[in-house]
PDB file of C-alpha atoms in Angstrom:
ATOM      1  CA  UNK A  60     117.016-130.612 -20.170  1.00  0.00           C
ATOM      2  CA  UNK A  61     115.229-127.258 -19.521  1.00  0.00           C
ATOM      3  CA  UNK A  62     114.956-126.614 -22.864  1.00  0.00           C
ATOM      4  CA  UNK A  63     113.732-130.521 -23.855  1.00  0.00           C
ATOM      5  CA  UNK A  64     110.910-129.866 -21.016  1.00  0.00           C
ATOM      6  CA  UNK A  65     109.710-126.643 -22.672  1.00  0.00           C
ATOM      7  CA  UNK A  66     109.291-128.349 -26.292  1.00  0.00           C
ATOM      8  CA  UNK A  67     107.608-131.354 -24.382  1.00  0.00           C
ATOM      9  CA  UNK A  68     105.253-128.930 -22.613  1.00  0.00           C
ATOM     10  CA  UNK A  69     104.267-127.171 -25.865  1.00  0.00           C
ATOM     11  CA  UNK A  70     103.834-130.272 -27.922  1.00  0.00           C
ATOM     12  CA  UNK A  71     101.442-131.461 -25.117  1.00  0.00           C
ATOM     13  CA  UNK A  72      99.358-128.288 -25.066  1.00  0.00           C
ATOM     14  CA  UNK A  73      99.208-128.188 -28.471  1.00  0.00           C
ATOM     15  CA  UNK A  74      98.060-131.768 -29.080  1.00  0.00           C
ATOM     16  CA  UNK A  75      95.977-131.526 -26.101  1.00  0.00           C
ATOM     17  CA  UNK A  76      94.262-128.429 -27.864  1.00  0.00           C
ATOM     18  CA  UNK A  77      93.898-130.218 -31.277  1.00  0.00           C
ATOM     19  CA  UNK A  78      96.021-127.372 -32.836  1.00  0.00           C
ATOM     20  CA  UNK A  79      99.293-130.294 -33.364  1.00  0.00           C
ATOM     21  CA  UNK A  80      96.635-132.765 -34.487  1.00  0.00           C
ATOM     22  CA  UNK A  81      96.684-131.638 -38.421  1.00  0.00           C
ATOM     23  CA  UNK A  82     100.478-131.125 -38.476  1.00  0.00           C
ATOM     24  CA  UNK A  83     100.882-134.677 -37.340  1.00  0.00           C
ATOM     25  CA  UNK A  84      98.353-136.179 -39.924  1.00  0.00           C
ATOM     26  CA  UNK A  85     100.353-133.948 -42.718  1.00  0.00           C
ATOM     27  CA  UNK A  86     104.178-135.678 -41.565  1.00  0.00           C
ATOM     28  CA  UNK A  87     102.661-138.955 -41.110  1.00  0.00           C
ATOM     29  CA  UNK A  88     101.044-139.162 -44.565  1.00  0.00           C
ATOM     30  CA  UNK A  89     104.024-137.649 -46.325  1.00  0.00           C
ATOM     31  CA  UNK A  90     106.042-140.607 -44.648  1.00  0.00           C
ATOM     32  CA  UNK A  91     103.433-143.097 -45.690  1.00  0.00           C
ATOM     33  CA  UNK A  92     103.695-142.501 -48.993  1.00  0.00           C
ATOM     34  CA  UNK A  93     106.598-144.088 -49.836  1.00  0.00           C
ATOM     35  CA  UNK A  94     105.294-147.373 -48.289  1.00  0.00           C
ATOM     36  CA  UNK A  95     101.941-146.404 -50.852  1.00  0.00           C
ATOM     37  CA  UNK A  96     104.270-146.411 -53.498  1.00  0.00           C
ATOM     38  CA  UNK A  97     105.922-149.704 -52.761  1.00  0.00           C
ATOM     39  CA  UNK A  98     103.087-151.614 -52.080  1.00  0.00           C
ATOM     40  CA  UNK A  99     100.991-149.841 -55.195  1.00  0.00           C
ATOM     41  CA  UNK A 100     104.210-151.001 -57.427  1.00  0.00           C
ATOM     42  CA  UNK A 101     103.638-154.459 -55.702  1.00  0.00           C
ATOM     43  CA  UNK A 102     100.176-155.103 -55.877  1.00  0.00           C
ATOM     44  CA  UNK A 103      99.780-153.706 -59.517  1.00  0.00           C
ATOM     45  CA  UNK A 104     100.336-156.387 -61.308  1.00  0.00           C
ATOM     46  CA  UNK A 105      98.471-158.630 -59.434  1.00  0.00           C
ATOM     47  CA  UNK A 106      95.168-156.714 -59.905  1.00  0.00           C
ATOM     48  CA  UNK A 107      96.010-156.868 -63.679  1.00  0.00           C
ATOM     49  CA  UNK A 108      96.084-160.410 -63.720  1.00  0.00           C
ATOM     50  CA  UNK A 109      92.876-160.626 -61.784  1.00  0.00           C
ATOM     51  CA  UNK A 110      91.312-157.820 -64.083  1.00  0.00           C
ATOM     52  CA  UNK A 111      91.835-160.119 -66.882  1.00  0.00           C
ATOM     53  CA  UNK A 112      91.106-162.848 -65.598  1.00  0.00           C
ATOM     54  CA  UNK A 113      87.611-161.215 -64.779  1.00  0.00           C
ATOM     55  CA  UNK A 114      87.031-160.284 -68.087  1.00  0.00           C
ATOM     56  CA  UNK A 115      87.811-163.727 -69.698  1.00  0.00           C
ATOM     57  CA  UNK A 116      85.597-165.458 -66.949  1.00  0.00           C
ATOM     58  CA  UNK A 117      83.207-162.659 -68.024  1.00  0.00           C
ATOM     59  CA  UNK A 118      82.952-163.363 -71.626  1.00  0.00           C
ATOM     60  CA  UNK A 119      83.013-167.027 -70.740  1.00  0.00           C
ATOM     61  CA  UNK A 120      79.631-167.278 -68.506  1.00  0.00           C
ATOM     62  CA  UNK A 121      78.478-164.864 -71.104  1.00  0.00           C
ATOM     63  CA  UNK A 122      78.821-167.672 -73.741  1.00  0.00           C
ATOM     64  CA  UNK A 123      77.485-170.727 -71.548  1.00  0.00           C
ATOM     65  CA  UNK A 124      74.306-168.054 -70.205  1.00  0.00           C
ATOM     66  CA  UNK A 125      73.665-167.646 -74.170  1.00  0.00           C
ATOM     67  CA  UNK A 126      74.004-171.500 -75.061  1.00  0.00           C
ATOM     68  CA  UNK A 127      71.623-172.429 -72.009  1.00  0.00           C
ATOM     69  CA  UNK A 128      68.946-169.268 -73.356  1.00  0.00           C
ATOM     70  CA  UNK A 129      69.198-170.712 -76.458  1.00  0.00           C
ATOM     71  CA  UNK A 130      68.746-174.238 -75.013  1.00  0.00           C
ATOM     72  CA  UNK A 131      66.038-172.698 -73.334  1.00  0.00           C
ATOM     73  CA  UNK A 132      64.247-171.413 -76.167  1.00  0.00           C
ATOM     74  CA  UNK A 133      64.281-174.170 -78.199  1.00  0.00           C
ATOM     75  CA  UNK A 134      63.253-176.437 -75.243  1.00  0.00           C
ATOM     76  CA  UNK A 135      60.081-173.791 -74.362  1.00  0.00           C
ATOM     77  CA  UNK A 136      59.089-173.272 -77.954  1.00  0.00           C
ATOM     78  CA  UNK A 137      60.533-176.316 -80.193  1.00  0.00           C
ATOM     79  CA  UNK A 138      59.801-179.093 -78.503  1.00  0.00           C
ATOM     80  CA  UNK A 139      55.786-178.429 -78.338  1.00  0.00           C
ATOM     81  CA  UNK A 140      56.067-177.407 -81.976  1.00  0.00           C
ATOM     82  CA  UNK A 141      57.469-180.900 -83.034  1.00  0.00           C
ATOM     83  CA  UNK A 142      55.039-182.583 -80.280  1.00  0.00           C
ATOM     84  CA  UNK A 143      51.705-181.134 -82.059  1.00  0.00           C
ATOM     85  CA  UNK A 144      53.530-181.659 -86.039  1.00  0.00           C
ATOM     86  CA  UNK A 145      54.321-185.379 -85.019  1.00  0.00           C
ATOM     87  CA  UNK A 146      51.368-186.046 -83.815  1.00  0.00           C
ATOM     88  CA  UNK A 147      49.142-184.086 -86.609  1.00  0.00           C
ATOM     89  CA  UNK A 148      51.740-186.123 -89.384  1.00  0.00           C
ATOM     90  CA  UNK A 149      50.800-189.682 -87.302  1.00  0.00           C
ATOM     91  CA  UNK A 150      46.974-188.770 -87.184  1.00  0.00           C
ATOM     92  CA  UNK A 151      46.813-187.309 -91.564  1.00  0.00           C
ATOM     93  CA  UNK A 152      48.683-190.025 -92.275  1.00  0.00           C
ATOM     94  CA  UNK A 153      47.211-191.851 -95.120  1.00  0.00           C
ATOM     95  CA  UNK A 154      49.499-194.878 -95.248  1.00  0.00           C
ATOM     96  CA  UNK A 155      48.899-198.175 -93.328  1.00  0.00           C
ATOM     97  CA  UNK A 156      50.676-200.987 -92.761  1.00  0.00           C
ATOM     98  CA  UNK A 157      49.367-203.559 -95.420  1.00  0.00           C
ATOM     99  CA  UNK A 158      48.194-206.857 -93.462  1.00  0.00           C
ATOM    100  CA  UNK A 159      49.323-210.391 -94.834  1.00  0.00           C
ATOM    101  CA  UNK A 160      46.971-213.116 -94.958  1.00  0.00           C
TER     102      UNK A 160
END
């Protein structure tokens, strides 16, 4: 028990003097990393299915935010063109709807 009290003593004045703090960080990662492994084995697939998934919904609202530009475009620019070409055809149009007696 002598012999238990001197390690305890030492520990404690080395911890209390921050000299045991860097030893314990070293053993307690070198135990952690088999749990790292594990759970990194575990979780890997999982973030490959979401990684995909990513990129197909990715591509996807790529295509629909090109199809609404587009949309866009021809809404902003189109539609006035047709407005002002219908109306110039009605107004230069020489034809008239013949009258009956």
């Amino acid at each position: 028990m002598n012999a238990l009290g001197w390690v305890l003593l030492v520990l404690g004045v080395l911890l209390a003097t921050g000299l045991l703090g860097p030893a314990i960080g070293l053993v307690l990662a070198l135990l952690a990393l088999p749990v790292a492994l594990i759970a990194g084995v575990a979780v890997l697939p999982v973030v490959l299915v979401l990684a995909v998934l990513g990129l197909a919904f990715a591509v996807l609202g790529s295509l629909i935010g090109g199809l609404f530009a587009l949309l866009g475009l021809l809404v902003k620019f189109l539609l006035p063109l047709l407005l002002v070409a219908l109306g110039l055809w009605l107004i230069l149009n020489r034809r008239r709807p013949v009258r009956s007696p």
